[in-house]
Amino acid sequence: MKESQSWRRLEEHSREMAGRHMRDLFAADPHRFERFSLKVGDIFLDYSKNRITQETLDLLFALLRESEVEQWRERMFRGEKINFTERRAVLHTALRQQTDEPVYVDGHDVIPDIRAVLDRMEDFCNRVRSGEWTGYTGMRITDVVNLGIGGSDLGPKTVTEALKPYAHESIRTHFVSNIDATHIAETLKLLDPATTLFIVASKSFTTEETMTNANTARRWFLEHGGAEADISRHFVAVSTNTEAVRAFGIDTGNMFEFWDWVGGRYSVWSAIGLPVALSVGMDRFRAFLRGGWEMDRHFRTASPEHNMPMILAMIGIWYNNFCGAETHAVMPYDQYLRYLPMHLQQVDMESNGKRITRDGTQVEWHTGPVIWGEAGANGQHSFYQLLHQGTHLISADFILPMQSHNPIGNHHDRLVANCIAQTEALVLGRTADEVRKDMLASGCGEDEIAALLPHKVFPGNFPTNSLLIDKLTPESLGALIALYEHKVFVQGIVWRVNSFDQWGVELGKHLTGRIEAEIARGEPVTSHGQSTNGLINYYLGHRRS
Ligand code: G6Q
C-alpha cells in the first residue's frame, strides 16, 4: 500500500502541509465552514477545524477508492464472510434493517429470525415493565442486573445510561462486569432478590468473569429467600449457546438468541440490548435500531465526499498515518454520554488494533490509534492542559447536543460555551503578540512579561471535529453509534486488517487457566519465568491475613 500512488502523494502532501496553520487556512477561505461541514439526520458535523485542504481530502478519497472501501462495504451488508479468520459474516447492520429485503447467511435469510427475537423481547419487556411478570413473592421487578463483560456490557451500559431520561420510573438497571467480587458485592447490597431480575449476557456463555458472577448471583438469590423453582422468574439469558444456557440451569424459554455473525462489540443492536429495552421500552429500542439503520442507509448510498463515516475515517487516517498522531480523543459534552468513550474504545481498538493484513503479512503502517476521552467539561479541569500545550498531536471529536434533557437555568448555554470555546482555543491557540497585549493591558511590567510570556503562549493548530446533535434521543444515539462503527470499518479496510476478530481477547480468556489451577493448589511454583513465579509465590504467601 505504501507504494501506491495515493499513499505517496499523501506523504508528499503532509510535508507541504506541515508548516501551515489552520488560522491561515481559515483566513484564506471565508467559506471553509460551509465547505467542510455536513448534516445527516440529527447529526451536524463540522470538520473545518482540521489540518486539511480540499487537496488533502481529494488525496484521502483517492486512497479510499484505491482501497476498494465501497466494494468491501457491499460485501459486509450482503453477508459475505468478511471476518475470514473466524469464517463469519458481519451483520450487525441486518439487526437494525428496517426493510424486509432478505440478507442471506449460508443461503438462509436471517431477517425473519431477527424479527422473531425482537418480538419475543417485546413481549418479555412489556410483561416486566407493566408488572405482569413478577418475582417469586408476587412483587413486580424493580431492578435489572446485566451480568456480562466486554461487548456484552459496554454497549448496553453506554446506551442505557445515554437514554436514562426515557427510563422506566420504577426499574433501575445495573451492570456488573468485573470478576473482582467488589463489583457484584456492592451491587447486591442494594438489591432485594424478590424484585431483582438477572440477565446473564454472554455470546459464548463460557466467559469466566460472567459465569463467575452469574454463579455468585444465583447463590445469593438462593441464600436470600429464593428457591430453585423460582430461578426461571429471576434469571434470563442472552446468548448464542443454547446448550450452555440449559446446563447453567436457565430455562431456554427465557433465553434470547443472537448469532455468531454478530460481533460482541457490535451486539448492542441484538438481544444483548435487552437491558436497554427493559429500561426504555421496546418502542424506543426499535427507534434506536431505526437511527442506526438511517446511518447505514447514508453510509451505503452517499458518495465518499458526502459520506460522514468515510469523512471521519479518512481524516483519522490523515493524522494517524501522515501527521504522526497516535491517539484520538472523544469528548462528549453530555453527562448521559459519559460511557461513550469507553464503548468507542472497544469498538475502535478491539477492531483495528491489529498488525497483520488480510494477506497474512505484517503491516508497514500504523493501524488503530489509542482512543480515550471523558465527558466535558470535566476533562477541561484535568488533562486538556496536555492538549493545549503538550507536545503530542492529538485529534479529538467534540460531541454536543443542542437541547438538554435537563434545561435548568443557564447550565446548557454554559456547557455549550465551554465546548465551543475549547475547539476555538485548540485551533487558534494564543500568539506571543496576543499574550503580550493582554499582559500590558492588565498592567504587567516588562520583566514580568519576559518571564511569563512563553508559558502563556498556545501554539494552536490542534484538530477537532464537532458533532452537534439536535437532541440525544434513541434515534440520534443509534445514528451516532452506527456512525462510529462505520468509521472504524472504513479505516480497517484501508489498513487492510480484519476488524472483526479479536485474538488478543481470546488470549486473555485462555491465559489465566494455568495460573488459576496453580493458585488453587496452593504450592509454591517454579514452572514460569522468575518474575511470574515470584509474583504467584508472593500472592500465595500473602493472601490470608
Ligand atoms: C467483543 C469481544 C469481547 C466479548 C467479551 C464477552 O467484540 O469479543 O469483548 O464481547 O469477551 O464475551 P461473551 O459475550 O462471549 O461472554
Coordinates of C-alpha atoms and ligand atoms in Angstrom, one line a residue:
M1 CA 0.0 0.0 0.0
K2 CA 2.8 2.4 0.9
E3 CA 4.0 2.1 -2.8
S4 CA 0.6 3.2 -4.1
Q5 CA 0.3 6.4 -5.9
S6 CA -2.2 7.9 -3.4
W7 CA -0.2 7.0 -0.4
R8 CA 3.0 8.5 -1.8
R9 CA 1.1 11.7 -2.8
L10 CA -0.3 11.9 0.7
E11 CA 3.2 11.6 2.2
E12 CA 4.4 14.4 0.0
H13 CA 1.3 16.5 0.8
S14 CA 1.9 16.0 4.5
R15 CA 5.3 17.6 4.1
E16 CA 3.8 20.5 2.3
M17 CA 1.1 20.9 5.0
A18 CA 3.5 20.6 7.9
G19 CA 4.2 24.4 8.2
R20 CA 0.6 25.5 7.6
H21 CA -1.5 26.8 10.5
M22 CA -5.3 26.5 10.5
R23 CA -5.5 30.2 11.3
D24 CA -4.2 30.8 7.7
L25 CA -6.4 28.1 6.2
F26 CA -9.5 29.8 7.7
A27 CA -8.2 33.3 6.6
A28 CA -7.8 32.1 3.1
D29 CA -11.3 30.7 2.7
P30 CA -14.3 32.5 4.0
H31 CA -16.5 29.5 3.1
R32 CA -14.4 26.9 4.8
F33 CA -17.1 26.2 7.5
E34 CA -19.8 25.6 4.9
R35 CA -17.4 23.6 2.7
F36 CA -16.2 21.3 5.4
S37 CA -19.4 20.5 7.2
L38 CA -22.5 18.4 6.6
K39 CA -25.7 17.2 8.2
V40 CA -27.0 13.6 8.3
G41 CA -30.3 13.1 10.1
D42 CA -29.9 14.8 13.5
I43 CA -26.1 15.0 13.4
F44 CA -24.3 18.0 12.1
L45 CA -20.5 17.5 11.6
D46 CA -18.1 20.5 11.4
Y47 CA -14.8 19.2 10.2
S48 CA -13.4 22.5 9.1
K49 CA -11.1 22.7 12.2
N50 CA -8.7 20.1 10.7
R51 CA -5.3 20.4 9.1
I52 CA -6.8 19.8 5.7
T53 CA -7.4 21.5 2.4
Q54 CA -9.5 20.3 -0.5
E55 CA -6.4 18.7 -1.9
T56 CA -5.9 16.7 1.3
L57 CA -9.5 15.4 1.0
D58 CA -9.1 14.6 -2.7
L59 CA -6.0 12.6 -1.9
L60 CA -7.6 10.8 1.0
F61 CA -10.7 9.9 -1.1
A62 CA -8.3 8.6 -3.8
L63 CA -6.8 6.3 -1.2
L64 CA -10.3 5.2 -0.1
R65 CA -11.2 4.3 -3.6
E66 CA -8.0 2.6 -4.3
S67 CA -8.6 0.5 -1.1
E68 CA -12.0 -0.6 -2.5
V69 CA -13.9 0.5 0.6
E70 CA -17.2 0.7 -1.3
Q71 CA -16.8 -2.8 -2.6
W72 CA -16.0 -4.1 0.9
R73 CA -18.9 -2.2 2.3
E74 CA -21.3 -4.1 0.0
R75 CA -19.7 -7.4 1.0
M76 CA -20.4 -6.6 4.6
F77 CA -24.0 -5.6 4.0
R78 CA -24.6 -8.6 1.8
G79 CA -23.5 -11.1 4.5
E80 CA -20.2 -12.3 2.9
K81 CA -17.9 -13.8 5.5
I82 CA -15.5 -10.9 5.6
N83 CA -14.5 -11.9 9.2
F84 CA -12.4 -14.6 7.4
T85 CA -10.2 -15.6 10.4
E86 CA -13.4 -16.8 12.2
R87 CA -15.3 -17.6 8.9
R88 CA -18.2 -15.4 9.9
A89 CA -20.4 -12.8 8.3
V90 CA -20.5 -9.4 9.9
L91 CA -24.2 -8.4 10.0
H92 CA -24.9 -6.0 12.9
T93 CA -26.4 -3.9 10.1
A94 CA -29.0 -6.7 9.5
L95 CA -30.1 -6.4 13.1
R96 CA -31.3 -2.8 12.5
Q97 CA -32.5 -3.2 8.9
Q98 CA -36.0 -1.7 8.6
T99 CA -37.0 -3.3 5.3
D100 CA -37.8 -6.9 4.5
E101 CA -35.0 -7.2 1.9
P102 CA -33.5 -10.7 2.6
V103 CA -30.0 -11.0 4.0
Y104 CA -28.5 -14.4 3.5
V105 CA -26.0 -16.3 5.6
D106 CA -25.2 -19.7 4.1
G107 CA -28.3 -19.4 2.0
H108 CA -30.6 -18.7 4.9
D109 CA -32.4 -15.3 5.2
V110 CA -31.7 -14.0 8.7
I111 CA -34.2 -11.2 8.7
P112 CA -37.2 -13.3 9.9
D113 CA -35.0 -14.7 12.8
I114 CA -34.1 -11.2 13.9
R115 CA -37.7 -10.1 13.8
A116 CA -38.8 -13.2 15.8
V117 CA -36.3 -12.4 18.6
L118 CA -37.4 -8.7 18.6
D119 CA -41.0 -9.8 19.1
R120 CA -40.0 -12.1 22.0
M121 CA -38.1 -9.3 23.6
E122 CA -41.1 -7.0 23.2
D123 CA -43.4 -9.5 24.8
F124 CA -41.0 -10.0 27.7
C125 CA -40.3 -6.3 28.2
N126 CA -43.9 -5.4 28.2
R127 CA -44.6 -8.0 30.9
V128 CA -41.8 -6.9 33.1
R129 CA -42.4 -3.2 32.6
S130 CA -46.2 -3.5 33.2
G131 CA -45.7 -5.5 36.4
E132 CA -47.4 -8.6 34.9
W133 CA -44.1 -10.5 35.2
T134 CA -43.4 -10.8 39.0
G135 CA -40.8 -12.2 41.2
Y136 CA -41.3 -15.2 43.5
T137 CA -43.3 -13.3 46.1
G138 CA -45.6 -11.8 43.5
M139 CA -44.0 -8.4 43.6
R140 CA -43.0 -6.6 40.4
I141 CA -39.4 -6.4 39.2
T142 CA -37.7 -3.2 40.3
D143 CA -34.1 -3.9 39.5
V144 CA -32.5 -5.5 36.4
V145 CA -28.8 -6.6 36.7
N146 CA -26.9 -7.3 33.5
L147 CA -24.1 -9.8 34.1
G148 CA -21.8 -9.6 31.1
I149 CA -18.4 -8.2 30.1
G150 CA -16.8 -6.5 27.1
G151 CA -19.2 -6.3 24.2
S152 CA -21.9 -7.9 26.4
D153 CA -21.6 -5.0 28.9
L154 CA -20.2 -1.8 27.3
G155 CA -22.7 -1.3 24.5
P156 CA -25.8 -1.9 26.6
K157 CA -24.3 0.1 29.6
T158 CA -23.5 3.1 27.3
V159 CA -26.9 3.1 25.7
T160 CA -28.9 2.5 28.9
E161 CA -27.1 5.4 30.5
A162 CA -27.4 7.6 27.4
L163 CA -31.2 7.0 27.3
K164 CA -31.8 7.5 31.1
P165 CA -34.2 10.4 30.5
Y166 CA -36.5 7.8 28.9
A167 CA -36.1 5.1 31.6
H168 CA -39.0 3.4 33.3
E169 CA -39.6 5.2 36.6
S170 CA -39.6 2.2 38.8
I171 CA -37.0 0.0 37.1
R172 CA -33.3 0.5 37.9
T173 CA -30.7 -1.0 35.7
H174 CA -27.3 -2.2 37.0
F175 CA -24.3 -3.6 35.1
V176 CA -21.8 -6.0 36.7
S177 CA -18.9 -7.0 34.6
N178 CA -15.7 -7.4 36.7
I179 CA -14.6 -10.7 38.2
D180 CA -13.5 -8.6 41.2
A181 CA -16.1 -9.6 43.8
T182 CA -16.4 -6.0 44.8
H183 CA -18.4 -5.2 41.7
I184 CA -21.1 -7.7 42.3
A185 CA -21.0 -7.4 46.1
E186 CA -21.5 -3.6 46.0
T187 CA -24.4 -4.1 43.6
L188 CA -26.1 -6.9 45.5
K189 CA -26.1 -4.7 48.7
L190 CA -28.7 -2.5 47.0
L191 CA -31.0 -5.3 45.9
D192 CA -33.9 -7.4 47.1
P193 CA -33.9 -10.9 45.5
A194 CA -37.7 -10.9 45.3
T195 CA -37.7 -8.0 42.9
T196 CA -34.5 -8.5 41.0
L197 CA -34.1 -9.9 37.5
F198 CA -30.7 -11.0 36.4
I199 CA -29.7 -11.1 32.7
V200 CA -26.8 -13.4 32.0
A201 CA -25.4 -11.9 28.8
S202 CA -22.7 -13.8 27.1
K203 CA -22.4 -14.7 23.4
S204 CA -20.3 -17.8 24.2
F205 CA -21.8 -18.4 27.7
T206 CA -18.3 -19.6 28.7
T207 CA -16.7 -16.3 29.6
E208 CA -15.1 -16.8 33.1
E209 CA -15.9 -13.3 34.5
T210 CA -19.6 -13.6 33.5
M211 CA -20.1 -17.2 34.6
T212 CA -18.4 -16.5 37.9
N213 CA -20.7 -13.5 38.5
A214 CA -23.7 -15.5 37.4
N215 CA -22.9 -18.3 39.8
T216 CA -22.4 -15.8 42.6
A217 CA -25.8 -14.1 41.8
R218 CA -27.6 -17.5 41.8
R219 CA -26.0 -18.4 45.1
W220 CA -27.0 -15.0 46.6
F221 CA -30.6 -15.5 45.3
L222 CA -30.9 -19.0 46.8
E223 CA -29.4 -17.9 50.1
H224 CA -31.7 -14.9 50.5
G225 CA -35.1 -16.5 50.1
G226 CA -35.3 -17.7 46.5
A227 CA -35.8 -21.4 45.7
E228 CA -34.5 -23.4 42.7
A229 CA -38.0 -23.4 41.3
D230 CA -38.0 -19.6 41.3
I231 CA -34.9 -19.2 39.3
S232 CA -36.8 -19.1 36.0
R233 CA -38.6 -15.9 37.2
H234 CA -35.3 -14.2 38.1
F235 CA -32.7 -15.3 35.6
V236 CA -32.8 -14.9 31.9
A237 CA -30.0 -15.4 29.3
V238 CA -28.9 -13.7 26.2
S239 CA -26.6 -16.0 24.2
T240 CA -25.8 -17.9 21.0
N241 CA -25.1 -21.1 23.1
T242 CA -28.4 -22.8 24.0
E243 CA -26.7 -25.9 25.4
A244 CA -24.6 -23.9 27.9
V245 CA -27.6 -21.8 28.9
R246 CA -29.5 -25.0 29.7
A247 CA -26.5 -26.5 31.6
F248 CA -26.4 -23.4 33.7
G249 CA -30.0 -24.0 34.8
I250 CA -31.7 -21.2 32.9
D251 CA -35.0 -22.2 31.2
T252 CA -34.2 -21.9 27.5
G253 CA -37.7 -20.5 27.2
N254 CA -36.2 -17.5 28.9
M255 CA -33.2 -17.3 26.5
F256 CA -33.0 -14.6 23.9
E257 CA -30.9 -15.7 21.0
F258 CA -28.4 -14.0 18.8
W259 CA -26.0 -15.3 16.2
D260 CA -22.3 -15.8 15.5
W261 CA -22.4 -13.2 12.8
V262 CA -22.9 -10.5 15.5
G263 CA -19.5 -9.4 16.9
G264 CA -19.5 -8.8 20.7
R265 CA -18.6 -5.1 20.4
Y266 CA -21.4 -4.7 17.7
S267 CA -24.0 -6.6 19.7
V268 CA -26.0 -3.9 21.4
W269 CA -28.3 -4.0 18.4
S270 CA -29.2 -7.6 19.2
A271 CA -30.8 -9.2 22.2
I272 CA -27.7 -8.0 24.1
G273 CA -29.7 -4.7 24.1
L274 CA -32.3 -6.4 26.4
P275 CA -31.4 -4.2 29.4
V276 CA -31.8 -1.1 27.2
A277 CA -35.2 -2.3 26.1
L278 CA -36.3 -3.2 29.7
S279 CA -35.3 0.3 30.8
V280 CA -36.7 2.5 28.0
G281 CA -39.3 0.2 26.4
M282 CA -39.3 -1.7 23.2
D283 CA -40.7 1.1 21.1
R284 CA -37.6 3.2 22.0
F285 CA -35.3 0.3 21.5
R286 CA -36.8 -0.1 18.0
A287 CA -36.3 3.7 17.5
F288 CA -32.6 3.2 18.4
L289 CA -32.4 0.5 15.8
R290 CA -34.1 2.8 13.3
G291 CA -31.5 5.5 14.0
G292 CA -28.7 3.0 13.3
W293 CA -30.4 2.0 10.1
E294 CA -30.7 5.6 8.9
M295 CA -26.9 5.9 9.3
D296 CA -26.5 2.6 7.4
R297 CA -28.5 3.9 4.5
H298 CA -26.4 7.1 4.4
F299 CA -23.2 5.1 4.6
R300 CA -24.3 2.8 1.9
T301 CA -25.6 5.3 -0.6
A302 CA -23.7 8.7 -0.1
S303 CA -20.6 9.3 -2.3
P304 CA -17.4 9.3 -0.3
E305 CA -17.1 13.1 -0.4
H306 CA -20.5 13.4 1.3
N307 CA -20.3 10.4 3.5
M308 CA -20.0 11.2 7.2
P309 CA -18.4 7.9 8.3
M310 CA -16.0 8.0 5.4
I311 CA -15.0 11.6 6.0
L312 CA -14.3 10.9 9.7
A313 CA -12.4 7.8 8.9
M314 CA -10.2 9.4 6.3
I315 CA -9.4 12.4 8.4
G316 CA -8.4 9.9 11.2
I317 CA -6.1 8.2 8.7
W318 CA -4.6 11.5 7.7
Y319 CA -3.5 12.2 11.3
N320 CA -2.6 8.6 12.1
N321 CA -0.6 7.7 9.1
F322 CA 0.6 11.0 7.7
C323 CA 0.9 13.5 10.6
G324 CA 2.3 11.3 13.4
A325 CA -0.7 11.3 15.7
E326 CA -1.0 8.2 17.9
T327 CA -4.2 8.9 19.9
H328 CA -7.6 10.2 19.2
A329 CA -9.9 11.6 21.9
V330 CA -13.7 11.5 22.2
M331 CA -15.2 14.3 24.3
P332 CA -19.0 14.1 24.8
Y333 CA -20.3 17.3 26.3
D334 CA -23.2 15.4 27.7
Q335 CA -23.2 13.7 31.1
Y336 CA -25.6 11.0 29.7
L337 CA -22.9 10.1 27.2
R338 CA -20.2 9.6 29.7
Y339 CA -19.6 5.9 28.9
L340 CA -19.4 6.6 25.2
P341 CA -15.6 7.0 25.1
M342 CA -15.3 3.6 26.8
H343 CA -17.6 1.9 24.4
L344 CA -15.8 3.5 21.4
Q345 CA -12.5 2.5 22.9
Q346 CA -13.6 -1.1 22.5
V347 CA -15.3 -0.7 19.1
D348 CA -12.2 1.0 17.7
M349 CA -9.3 -0.5 19.5
E350 CA -10.5 -4.1 19.5
S351 CA -11.4 -3.8 15.8
N352 CA -8.4 -2.1 14.4
G353 CA -5.7 -2.9 17.0
K354 CA -4.2 -5.3 14.6
R355 CA -0.8 -5.8 12.9
I356 CA -1.4 -8.5 10.3
T357 CA -3.0 -7.7 7.0
R358 CA -5.7 -9.7 5.2
D359 CA -2.9 -11.4 3.2
G360 CA -1.2 -12.5 6.5
T361 CA 1.8 -10.2 6.2
Q362 CA 2.8 -7.7 8.8
V363 CA 1.6 -4.1 8.2
E364 CA 4.2 -1.4 7.5
W365 CA 1.9 1.4 8.6
H366 CA 0.2 2.3 11.9
T367 CA -3.2 0.9 12.4
G368 CA -5.8 1.9 15.1
P369 CA -4.9 4.8 17.3
V370 CA -5.3 4.8 21.1
I371 CA -8.9 6.0 21.8
W372 CA -9.6 7.8 25.0
G373 CA -11.8 10.6 26.4
E374 CA -14.0 11.9 29.1
A375 CA -17.3 13.8 29.4
G376 CA -16.9 17.6 29.1
A377 CA -16.5 19.8 30.9
N378 CA -14.7 17.6 33.5
G379 CA -11.7 16.9 31.2
Q380 CA -11.0 20.6 30.9
H381 CA -10.0 20.7 34.5
S382 CA -7.6 17.8 34.2
F383 CA -6.0 16.6 31.0
Y384 CA -6.9 19.3 28.5
Q385 CA -3.7 21.0 29.5
L386 CA -1.8 18.5 27.5
L387 CA -4.0 19.1 24.5
H388 CA -3.3 22.8 24.6
Q389 CA 0.3 22.9 25.4
G390 CA 1.7 19.4 25.4
T391 CA 4.0 18.0 22.7
H392 CA 1.7 15.4 21.2
L393 CA -0.5 15.9 18.2
I394 CA -4.0 14.7 19.4
S395 CA -7.1 14.9 17.3
A396 CA -10.4 15.0 19.1
D397 CA -14.2 14.7 18.5
F398 CA -16.4 17.1 20.5
I399 CA -19.9 15.8 20.7
L400 CA -22.6 18.2 21.8
P401 CA -26.4 18.0 21.9
M402 CA -28.3 21.3 21.1
Q403 CA -31.1 20.6 23.5
S404 CA -30.6 19.4 27.1
H405 CA -32.9 16.9 28.8
N406 CA -32.4 19.0 31.9
P407 CA -32.9 22.6 30.9
I408 CA -32.2 24.1 34.3
G409 CA -31.2 27.7 34.5
N410 CA -28.4 28.5 32.1
H411 CA -26.4 25.3 32.6
H412 CA -26.8 24.2 29.0
D413 CA -25.8 27.5 27.4
R414 CA -22.7 27.4 29.6
L415 CA -21.9 23.8 28.7
V416 CA -22.2 24.7 25.0
A417 CA -20.0 27.8 25.5
N418 CA -17.3 25.6 27.2
C419 CA -17.4 23.1 24.4
I420 CA -17.2 25.6 21.5
A421 CA -14.6 27.7 23.4
Q422 CA -12.3 24.6 23.7
T423 CA -12.4 23.9 20.0
E424 CA -11.7 27.5 19.2
A425 CA -8.8 27.7 21.6
L426 CA -7.4 24.4 20.2
V427 CA -7.4 25.7 16.7
L428 CA -6.3 29.3 17.2
G429 CA -4.0 29.0 20.2
R430 CA -2.6 32.3 21.5
T431 CA 0.3 34.0 19.9
A432 CA 3.1 35.8 21.7
D433 CA 1.7 39.2 20.4
E434 CA -1.7 38.5 21.8
V435 CA -0.3 37.4 25.2
R436 CA 1.9 40.5 25.3
K437 CA -1.0 42.8 24.6
D438 CA -3.2 41.2 27.3
M439 CA -0.4 41.4 29.8
L440 CA 0.3 45.0 29.1
A441 CA -3.4 45.8 29.3
S442 CA -3.5 44.2 32.7
G443 CA -0.6 46.3 33.9
C444 CA 2.3 43.9 33.8
G445 CA 5.8 45.3 33.6
E446 CA 8.4 44.2 31.0
D447 CA 10.2 42.0 33.5
E448 CA 7.1 40.0 34.3
I449 CA 6.2 39.8 30.6
A450 CA 9.6 38.4 29.7
A451 CA 9.4 35.8 32.5
L452 CA 5.8 34.6 31.9
L453 CA 5.1 35.2 28.2
P454 CA 6.5 31.9 26.8
H455 CA 4.4 30.0 29.4
K456 CA 1.2 31.7 28.2
V457 CA 1.6 31.1 24.5
F458 CA -0.5 28.4 23.0
P459 CA 0.5 27.0 19.6
G460 CA -3.0 26.1 18.5
N461 CA -3.5 24.2 15.2
F462 CA -4.9 21.3 17.1
P463 CA -7.6 19.5 15.1
T464 CA -11.1 18.8 16.2
N465 CA -14.3 17.6 14.7
S466 CA -17.5 19.0 16.2
L467 CA -20.5 16.7 16.1
L468 CA -23.7 18.6 17.0
I469 CA -26.7 16.5 17.8
D470 CA -30.2 18.1 17.7
K471 CA -31.1 16.2 20.9
L472 CA -30.0 13.0 22.4
T473 CA -32.9 10.6 21.5
P474 CA -33.0 6.9 20.8
E475 CA -32.8 7.7 17.1
S476 CA -29.9 10.1 17.2
L477 CA -28.0 7.9 19.6
G478 CA -28.4 4.9 17.2
A479 CA -27.1 7.1 14.3
L480 CA -24.2 8.3 16.4
I481 CA -23.0 4.8 17.4
A482 CA -23.5 3.4 13.8
L483 CA -21.5 6.4 12.6
Y484 CA -18.5 5.3 14.7
E485 CA -18.9 1.7 13.7
H486 CA -18.7 2.5 10.1
K487 CA -15.8 4.9 10.6
V488 CA -13.9 2.0 12.2
F489 CA -15.0 -0.3 9.3
V490 CA -13.6 2.1 6.7
Q491 CA -10.3 2.5 8.5
G492 CA -9.9 -1.2 8.9
I493 CA -10.4 -1.7 5.1
V494 CA -7.8 1.0 4.3
W495 CA -5.4 -0.5 6.8
R496 CA -6.1 -4.0 5.3
V497 CA -6.8 -5.6 8.6
N498 CA -9.7 -7.8 9.7
S499 CA -11.6 -5.5 12.0
F500 CA -13.9 -8.3 13.2
D501 CA -11.8 -10.8 15.0
Q502 CA -10.1 -10.4 18.5
W503 CA -7.4 -12.9 19.1
G504 CA -6.0 -10.6 21.8
V505 CA -9.2 -11.1 23.8
E506 CA -9.2 -14.8 23.2
L507 CA -5.6 -15.0 24.5
G508 CA -6.7 -13.4 27.8
K509 CA -9.6 -15.9 28.1
H510 CA -7.1 -18.8 27.9
L511 CA -4.1 -17.4 29.7
T512 CA -5.4 -17.4 33.3
G513 CA -6.4 -21.1 33.4
R514 CA -3.0 -22.4 34.3
I515 CA -2.2 -19.9 36.9
E516 CA -5.7 -20.3 38.5
A517 CA -5.0 -24.0 38.8
E518 CA -1.6 -23.4 40.5
I519 CA -3.2 -20.9 42.9
A520 CA -5.9 -23.4 43.7
R521 CA -3.2 -26.0 44.5
G522 CA -1.5 -23.5 46.8
E523 CA 2.0 -25.0 46.4
P524 CA 5.0 -22.7 45.6
V525 CA 5.5 -22.7 41.8
T526 CA 8.7 -22.9 39.7
S527 CA 7.2 -23.6 36.3
H528 CA 7.2 -20.0 35.0
G529 CA 9.9 -17.4 34.5
Q530 CA 11.4 -16.0 37.7
S531 CA 9.2 -12.8 37.8
T532 CA 6.0 -14.8 37.3
N533 CA 7.0 -17.4 39.8
G534 CA 7.9 -14.6 42.2
L535 CA 4.5 -12.9 41.9
I536 CA 2.5 -16.1 42.3
N537 CA 4.5 -17.2 45.3
Y538 CA 4.3 -13.7 46.8
Y539 CA 0.5 -13.9 46.5
L540 CA 0.4 -17.4 48.0
G541 CA 2.4 -16.1 50.9
H542 CA 0.2 -13.0 51.5
R543 CA -3.3 -14.0 50.5
R544 CA -4.5 -14.7 54.0
S545 CA -4.2 -12.1 56.7
Ligands
G6Q1 C1 -16.1 -8.2 21.6 C2 -15.2 -9.2 22.3 C3 -15.3 -9.3 23.8 C4 -16.6 -10.1 24.2 C5 -16.4 -10.4 25.7 C6 -17.6 -11.2 26.2 O1 -16.1 -8.0 20.5 O2 -15.2 -10.4 21.7 O3 -15.3 -8.0 24.4 O4 -17.7 -9.4 24.0 O5 -15.2 -11.1 25.9 O6 -17.8 -12.4 25.5 P1 -19.1 -13.2 25.7 O7 -20.2 -12.4 25.3 O8 -18.9 -14.5 24.9 O9 -19.2 -13.5 27.2

